[in-house]
Each structure stands twice: as structure tokens, then as C-alpha cells.
Coordinates of C-alpha atoms in Angstrom, one line a residue:
X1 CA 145.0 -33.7 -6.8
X2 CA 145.1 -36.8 -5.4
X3 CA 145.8 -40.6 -6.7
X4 CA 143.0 -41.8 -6.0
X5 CA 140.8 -38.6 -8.1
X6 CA 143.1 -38.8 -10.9
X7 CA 142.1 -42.5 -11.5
X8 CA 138.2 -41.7 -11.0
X9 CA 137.6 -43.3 -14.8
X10 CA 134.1 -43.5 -16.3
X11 CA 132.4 -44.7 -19.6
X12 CA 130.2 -42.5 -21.1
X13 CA 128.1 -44.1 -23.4
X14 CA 125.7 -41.4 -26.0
X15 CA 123.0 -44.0 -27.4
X16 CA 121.3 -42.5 -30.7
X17 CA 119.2 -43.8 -33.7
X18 CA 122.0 -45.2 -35.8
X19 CA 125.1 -45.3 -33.7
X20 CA 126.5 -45.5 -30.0
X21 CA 129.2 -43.9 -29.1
X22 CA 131.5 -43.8 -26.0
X23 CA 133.8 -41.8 -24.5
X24 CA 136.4 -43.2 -21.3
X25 CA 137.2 -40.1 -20.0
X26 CA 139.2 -39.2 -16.3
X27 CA 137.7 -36.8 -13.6
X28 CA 138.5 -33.8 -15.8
X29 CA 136.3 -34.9 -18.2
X30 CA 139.4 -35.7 -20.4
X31 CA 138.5 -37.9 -23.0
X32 CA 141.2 -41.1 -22.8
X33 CA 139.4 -43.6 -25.3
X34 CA 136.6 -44.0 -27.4
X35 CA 134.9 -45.9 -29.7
X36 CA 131.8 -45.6 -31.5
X37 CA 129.9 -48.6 -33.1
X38 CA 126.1 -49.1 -35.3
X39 CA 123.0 -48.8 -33.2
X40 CA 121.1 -52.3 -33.8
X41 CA 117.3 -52.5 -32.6
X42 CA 115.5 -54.7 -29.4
X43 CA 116.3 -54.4 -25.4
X44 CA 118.9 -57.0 -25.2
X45 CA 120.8 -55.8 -28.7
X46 CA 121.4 -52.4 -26.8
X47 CA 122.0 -53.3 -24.1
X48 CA 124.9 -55.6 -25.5
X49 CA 126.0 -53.0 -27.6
X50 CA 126.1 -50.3 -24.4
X51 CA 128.4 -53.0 -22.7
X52 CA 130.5 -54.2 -26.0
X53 CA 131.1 -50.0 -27.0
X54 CA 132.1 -49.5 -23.0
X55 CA 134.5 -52.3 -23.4
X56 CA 136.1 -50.9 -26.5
X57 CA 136.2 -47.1 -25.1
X58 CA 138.0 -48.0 -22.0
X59 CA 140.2 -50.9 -24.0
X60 CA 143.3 -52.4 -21.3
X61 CA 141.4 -50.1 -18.5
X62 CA 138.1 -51.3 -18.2
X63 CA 139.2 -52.6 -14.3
X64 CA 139.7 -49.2 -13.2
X65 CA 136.2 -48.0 -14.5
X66 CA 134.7 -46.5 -11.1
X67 CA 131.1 -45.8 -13.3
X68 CA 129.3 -45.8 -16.2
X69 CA 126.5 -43.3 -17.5
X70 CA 124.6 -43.5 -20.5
X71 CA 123.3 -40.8 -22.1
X72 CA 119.3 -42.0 -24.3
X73 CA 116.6 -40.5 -25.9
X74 CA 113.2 -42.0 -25.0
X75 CA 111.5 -41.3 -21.4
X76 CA 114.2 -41.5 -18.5
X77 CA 113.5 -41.9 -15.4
X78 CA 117.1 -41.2 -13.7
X79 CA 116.9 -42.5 -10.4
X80 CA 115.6 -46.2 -11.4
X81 CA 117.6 -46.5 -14.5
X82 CA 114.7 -46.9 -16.6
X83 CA 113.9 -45.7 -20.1
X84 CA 110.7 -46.2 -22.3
X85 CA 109.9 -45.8 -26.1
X86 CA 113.4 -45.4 -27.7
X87 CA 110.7 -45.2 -30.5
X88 CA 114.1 -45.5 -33.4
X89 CA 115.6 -48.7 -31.2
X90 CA 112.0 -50.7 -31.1
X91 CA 112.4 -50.4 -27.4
X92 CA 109.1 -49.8 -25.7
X93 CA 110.6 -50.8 -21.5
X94 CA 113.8 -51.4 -20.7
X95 CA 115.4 -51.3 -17.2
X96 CA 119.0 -50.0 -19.1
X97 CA 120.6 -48.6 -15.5
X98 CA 120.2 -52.1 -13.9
X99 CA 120.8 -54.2 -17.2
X100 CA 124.2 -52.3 -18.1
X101 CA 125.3 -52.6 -14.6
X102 CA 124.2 -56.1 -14.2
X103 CA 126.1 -57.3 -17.5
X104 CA 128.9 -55.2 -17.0
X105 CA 129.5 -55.4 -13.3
X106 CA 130.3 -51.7 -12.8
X107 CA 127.6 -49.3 -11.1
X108 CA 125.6 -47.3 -14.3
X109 CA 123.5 -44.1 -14.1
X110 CA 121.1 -43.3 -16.7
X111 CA 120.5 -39.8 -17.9
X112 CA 118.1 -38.3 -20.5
X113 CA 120.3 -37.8 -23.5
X114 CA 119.5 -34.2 -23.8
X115 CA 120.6 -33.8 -19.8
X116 CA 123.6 -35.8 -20.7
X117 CA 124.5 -32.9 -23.3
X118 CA 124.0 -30.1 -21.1
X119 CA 126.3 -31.4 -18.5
X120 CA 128.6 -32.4 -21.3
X121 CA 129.1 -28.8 -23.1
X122 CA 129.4 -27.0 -19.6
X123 CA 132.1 -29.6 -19.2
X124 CA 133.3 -29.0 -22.4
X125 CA 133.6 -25.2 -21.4
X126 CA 134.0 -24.8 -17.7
X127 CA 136.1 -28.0 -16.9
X128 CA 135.1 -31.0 -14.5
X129 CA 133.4 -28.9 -12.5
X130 CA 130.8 -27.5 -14.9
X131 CA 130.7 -24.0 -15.5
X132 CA 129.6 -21.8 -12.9
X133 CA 126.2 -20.3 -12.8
X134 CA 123.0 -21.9 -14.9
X135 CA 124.4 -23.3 -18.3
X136 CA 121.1 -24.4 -20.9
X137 CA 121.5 -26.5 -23.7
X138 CA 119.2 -26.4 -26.2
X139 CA 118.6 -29.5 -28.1
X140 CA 117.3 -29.0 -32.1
X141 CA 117.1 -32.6 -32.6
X142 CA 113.7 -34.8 -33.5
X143 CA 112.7 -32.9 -31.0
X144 CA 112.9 -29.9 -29.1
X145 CA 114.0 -29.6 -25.6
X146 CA 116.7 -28.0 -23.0
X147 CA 119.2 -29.4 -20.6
X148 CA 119.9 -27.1 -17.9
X149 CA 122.9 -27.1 -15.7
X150 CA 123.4 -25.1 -12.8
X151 CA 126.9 -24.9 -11.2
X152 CA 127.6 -28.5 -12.6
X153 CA 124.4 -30.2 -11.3
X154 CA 121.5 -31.1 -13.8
X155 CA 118.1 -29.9 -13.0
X156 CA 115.5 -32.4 -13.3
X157 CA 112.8 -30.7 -11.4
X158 CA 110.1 -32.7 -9.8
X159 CA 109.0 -35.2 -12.5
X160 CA 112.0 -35.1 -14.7
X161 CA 109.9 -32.6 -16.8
X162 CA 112.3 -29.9 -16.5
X163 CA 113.5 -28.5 -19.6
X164 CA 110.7 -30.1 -21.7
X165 CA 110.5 -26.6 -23.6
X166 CA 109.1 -28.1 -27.2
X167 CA 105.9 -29.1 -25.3
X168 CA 104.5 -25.7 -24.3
X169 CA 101.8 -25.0 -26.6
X170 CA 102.3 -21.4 -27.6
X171 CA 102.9 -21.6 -31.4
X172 CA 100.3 -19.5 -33.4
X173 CA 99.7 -21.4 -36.4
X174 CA 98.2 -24.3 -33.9
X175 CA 99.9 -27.5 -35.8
X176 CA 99.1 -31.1 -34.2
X177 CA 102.3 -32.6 -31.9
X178 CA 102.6 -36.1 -31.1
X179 CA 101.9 -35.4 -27.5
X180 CA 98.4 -34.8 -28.2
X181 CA 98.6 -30.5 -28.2
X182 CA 98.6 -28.2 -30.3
X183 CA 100.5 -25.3 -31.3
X184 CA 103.7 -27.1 -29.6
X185 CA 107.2 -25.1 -30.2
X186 CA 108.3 -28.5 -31.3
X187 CA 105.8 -28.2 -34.3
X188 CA 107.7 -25.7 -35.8
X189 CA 111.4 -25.2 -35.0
X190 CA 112.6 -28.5 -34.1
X191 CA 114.9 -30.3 -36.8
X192 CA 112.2 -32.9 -37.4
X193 CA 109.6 -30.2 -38.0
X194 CA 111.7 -27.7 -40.4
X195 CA 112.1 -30.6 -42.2
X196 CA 108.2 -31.3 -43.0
X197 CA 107.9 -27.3 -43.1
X198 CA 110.9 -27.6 -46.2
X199 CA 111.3 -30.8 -47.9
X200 CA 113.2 -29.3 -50.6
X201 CA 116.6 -29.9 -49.1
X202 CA 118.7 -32.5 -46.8
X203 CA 119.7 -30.8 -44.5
X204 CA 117.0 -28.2 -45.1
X205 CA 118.1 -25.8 -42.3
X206 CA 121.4 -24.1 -44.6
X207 CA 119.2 -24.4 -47.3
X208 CA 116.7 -22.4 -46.3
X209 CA 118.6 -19.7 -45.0
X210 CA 120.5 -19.4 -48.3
X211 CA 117.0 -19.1 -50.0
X212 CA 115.2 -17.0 -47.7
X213 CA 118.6 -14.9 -48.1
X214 CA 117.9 -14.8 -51.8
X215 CA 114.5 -13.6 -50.9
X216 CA 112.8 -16.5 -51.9
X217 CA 108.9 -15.6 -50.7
X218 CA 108.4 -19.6 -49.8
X219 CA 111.6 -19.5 -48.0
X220 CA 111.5 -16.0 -46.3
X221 CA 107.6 -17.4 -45.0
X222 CA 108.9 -20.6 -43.8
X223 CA 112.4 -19.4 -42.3
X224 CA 110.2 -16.5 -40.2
X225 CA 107.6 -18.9 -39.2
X226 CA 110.6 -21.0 -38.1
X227 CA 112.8 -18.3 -36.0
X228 CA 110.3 -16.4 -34.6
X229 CA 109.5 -19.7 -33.0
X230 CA 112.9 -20.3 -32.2
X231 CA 112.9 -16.8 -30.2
X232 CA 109.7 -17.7 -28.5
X233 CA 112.0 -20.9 -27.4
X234 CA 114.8 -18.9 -26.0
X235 CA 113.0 -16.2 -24.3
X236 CA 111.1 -18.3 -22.0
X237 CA 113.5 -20.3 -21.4
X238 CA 115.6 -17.2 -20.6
X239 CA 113.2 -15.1 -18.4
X240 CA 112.6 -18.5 -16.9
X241 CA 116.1 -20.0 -15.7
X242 CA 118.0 -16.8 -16.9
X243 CA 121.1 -19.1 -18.2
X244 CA 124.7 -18.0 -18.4
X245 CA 124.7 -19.3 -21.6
X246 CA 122.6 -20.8 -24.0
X247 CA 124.5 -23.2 -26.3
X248 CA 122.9 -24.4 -29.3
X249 CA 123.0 -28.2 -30.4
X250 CA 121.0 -31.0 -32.2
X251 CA 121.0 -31.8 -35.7
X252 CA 119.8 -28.5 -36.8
X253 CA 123.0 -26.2 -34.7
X254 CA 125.0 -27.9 -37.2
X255 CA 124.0 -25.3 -39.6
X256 CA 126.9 -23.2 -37.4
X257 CA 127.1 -19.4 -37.8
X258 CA 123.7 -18.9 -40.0
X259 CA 122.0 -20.0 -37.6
X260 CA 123.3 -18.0 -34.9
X261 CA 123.0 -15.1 -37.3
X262 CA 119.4 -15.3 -37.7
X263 CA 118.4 -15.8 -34.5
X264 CA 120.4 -13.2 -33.3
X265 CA 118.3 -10.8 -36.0
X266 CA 115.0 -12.3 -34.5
X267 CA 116.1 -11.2 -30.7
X268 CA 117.7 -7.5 -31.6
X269 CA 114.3 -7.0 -33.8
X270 CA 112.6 -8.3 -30.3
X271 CA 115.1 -6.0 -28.1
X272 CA 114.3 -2.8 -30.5
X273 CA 110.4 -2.9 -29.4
X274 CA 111.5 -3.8 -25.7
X275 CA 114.5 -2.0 -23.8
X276 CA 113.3 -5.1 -20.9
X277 CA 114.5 -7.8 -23.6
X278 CA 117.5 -5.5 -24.2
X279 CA 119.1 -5.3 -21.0
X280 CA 119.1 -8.9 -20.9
X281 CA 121.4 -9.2 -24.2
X282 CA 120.1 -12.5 -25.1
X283 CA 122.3 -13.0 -28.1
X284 CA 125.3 -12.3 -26.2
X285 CA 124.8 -15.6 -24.1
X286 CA 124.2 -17.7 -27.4
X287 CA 126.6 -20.5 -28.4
X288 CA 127.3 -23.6 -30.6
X289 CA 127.7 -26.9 -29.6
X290 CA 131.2 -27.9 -29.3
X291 CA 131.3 -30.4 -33.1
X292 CA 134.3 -30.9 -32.0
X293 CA 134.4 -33.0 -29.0
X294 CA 131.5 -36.0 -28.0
X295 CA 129.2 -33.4 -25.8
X296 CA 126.4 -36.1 -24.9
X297 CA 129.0 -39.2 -24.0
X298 CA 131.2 -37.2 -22.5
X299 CA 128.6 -35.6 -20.7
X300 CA 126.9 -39.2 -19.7
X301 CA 129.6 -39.9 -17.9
X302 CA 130.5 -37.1 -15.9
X303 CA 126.7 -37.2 -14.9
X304 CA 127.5 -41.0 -13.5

């Protein structure tokens, strides 16, 4: 490997409802610095605190920086750098790309922040290079949608829409979205959404499980509303992009292994009435987001 690739540092900078975080990481995707600081609200606050965190991160090193990505929620539009309605920053328009790059004089790329994760857990387990074949990460956050990696490159599709799973409308019990449908997958198995569904605990995901476990009738009604939904989620996104893998993140993966148990139940009960769905050993591809390691800033910048 040459000089010149081994010193191909970038910023990755994951910008979230309560905190930014950043990541300076080499062309391996090694993580070298980071730093991680409160989210405040308004355009120029974050963009000052995307530049002031991407100071910190890279420390001594900040000269060598060749890029920096940031990874956001709101509505991305990759190419221009442009995000709208970060609805939990008070930012309805911002040109973030031009901004960061403009206030921190190195070139920035922005990136949808559940993109940014995708590319970041198939760095996390294939190396710099992403891992080979399709990779989906499937984001249980406020809301409900996948990244998808294939061979290392994100797929945005034609509007950017790609991945935007939580918005197909295929749910039975036909609850209102925010988007204006109804019967959204979002309604029912995103983290936001089993938290309306069970109020009775924070976080209400373990909790549930345990009851439901206990065979609670409440819980056992709410938890199979909620999984059946989450199978709906991974079989089309399965028999749609067929992913190597399909890791599990969000607020809601953080349950760990309970979760991935009953899921797994809700696809082998799927596979015993369908030997189609059992060739395709869904479960098998399943995994958790890396807690370890910053997925969605390390994943901003190696999608810089």
C-alpha cells in the first residue's frame, strides 16, 4: 500500500437528535480519533458544531484531512449536499455539503444517515472495501428504513428513494403515518411506533419481549402485531435485493439477542408454511449492529 493511500484521512461526522459524533478514521476505515459533542438546534449552530467536532476528531491532523462526510437524518439529497427537515435540529433547508466545506475548507459529501450506516457496518465487517456482495442495514430508529450496500457502493436508486422500506403501505391494521398513508410498516415496527404501541416501559422493546414471554395477553398481542410486521419488513426487502446479510440497527437492535430470537421465530414459522421462504434461510443472514464501534460516522466518512 502506498504513502500516499495510507494517509487518505477523513472525518466522519454521524449528526443525531442530541449529539454529534465523529470519527477520523485512515483508508481502512480504522478509527484514529474521535470526539463526540451535544447536538444544539438552527442551520448555523450545526453547522458549527459539524466543523468544531471535525476539528476535535482529527486533533494535530486536521491538515492531512483529504475529505469529510457527514452522515444526517432529514431528506438528503447526496449529490448537492443538501438536507431538509432535520425535524429534532429545527432545520427546515440547509445546504450542509457546501456549508461544512465552505467553513472548513476541506471538500464534504453528504449522505443520508441511514446510507452512512450501511456503508459503515459492511466496513465494520468486510474492511475498507465493504463486504462483497449486497450488505442491507436495517435501521429501527424514529423511523424505519434500509441502507443497502452492494460490493462497497451505496444504492441510492433514482430519487434517493431506495431503501425507504417503512413507507410501503402493507400493514393490516391500517394506522395513519406522517407521510400521509396508511398501513405504513413504519406504523408498527419502527422504534418510535413500538413505543406508542407500549408505553409501559423505556425502552419498551426488552420489556415487551420479557412480558409477552410471561405470556402476558397485552404483550403477546402487541409483540405479534410488532414482529409479524418486522417479517413483512425483511422479506421484501429480501426477495427484493436478496442481501448477503441483513444487520439490524437503530434504537430498537439494541435490544441484542431477544430480538434476533423473535424474529428468527416469526421467519422459521414463515419457512414451515413455505419451503420457497426456506431455501432462502433468511435468519441465517441476520445480524446486530456492531455497539461496539461508531457504524454511522465511520460510515460517513468512508462514503466521502
Amino acid at each position: 500500500m502506498s504513502e500516499n493511500t495510507m494517509n487518505n484521512l477523513k472525518i466522519g461526522v454521524d449528526v443525531g437528535g442530541t449529539k454529534i459524533e465523529a470519527v477520523l478514521v485512515d483508508a481502512m476505515g480504522t478509527v484514529l480519533g474521535s470526539a463526540r459533542i451535544p447536538a444544539r438546534h438552527g442551520n448555523d449552530a450545526v453547522i458549527e458544531d459539524i466543523v468544531a467536532v471535525a476539528h476535535q476528531a482529527a486533533g494535530e491532523r486536521f491538515d492531512e484531512v483529504r475529505a469529510i462526510g457527514v452522515g444526517t437524518p432529514g431528506t438528503v439529497d447526496s449529490a448537492s449536499g443538501h438536507v431538509g427537515n432535520i425535524v429534532n435540529l429545527d432545520v427546515v433547508s440547509l445546504d450542509m455539503g457546501p456549508l461544512v466545506s465552505q467553513r472548513s475548507g476541506v471538500p464534504a459529501h453528504v449522505e443520508n444517515d441511514v446510507n452512512a450506516a450501511a456503508v459503515g457496518a459492511a466496513t465494520v465487517l468486510g474492511g475498507a472495501d465493504g463486504m462483497a456482495g449486497t450488505i442491507a442495514f436495517l435501521n429501527f430508529g424514529t423511523g424505519l428504513a434500509a441502507g443497502i450496500v452492494e460490493n462497497g457502493v451505496l444504492m441510492h436508486g433514482y430519487s434517493g428513494a431506495a431503501g425507504e422500506i417503512g413507507h410501503i403501505p402493507v400493514e393490516p391494521h391500517r394506522l395513519k403515518c406522517p407521510c400521509g398513508q396508511y398501513g405504513c410498516l413504519e406504523t408498527v415496527c419502527s422504534g418510535a411506533s413500538v413505543g406508542r404501541l407500549w408505553p409501559n416501559a423505556d425502552p419498551p422493546m426488552p420489556d415487551l419481549i420479557r412480558r409477552a414471554k410471561k405470556r402476558e395477553a397485552e404483550a403477546v398481542d402487541v409483540l405479534d402485531m410488532v414482529v409479524r410486521a418486522i417479517g413483512d419488513t425483511i422479506q421484501i426487502l429480501a426477495q427484493s435485493v436478496d442481501p448477503r446479510l441483513i444487520v439490524l440497527g437503530g434504537g430498537m437492535a439494541k435490544t441484542g439477542e431477544p430480538l434476533v430470537e423473535v424474529i428468527t421465530a416469526e421467519l422459521r414459522r414463515r419457512e414451515s408454511q413455505c419451503r420457497f421462504l426456506e431455501t432462502l434461510d433468511l435468519p441465517a443472514r441476520l445480524r446486530l449492529a456492531p455497539v461496539d464501534q461508531p457504524v454511522g460516522a465511520i460510515g460517513a466518512a468512508m462514503a466521502a
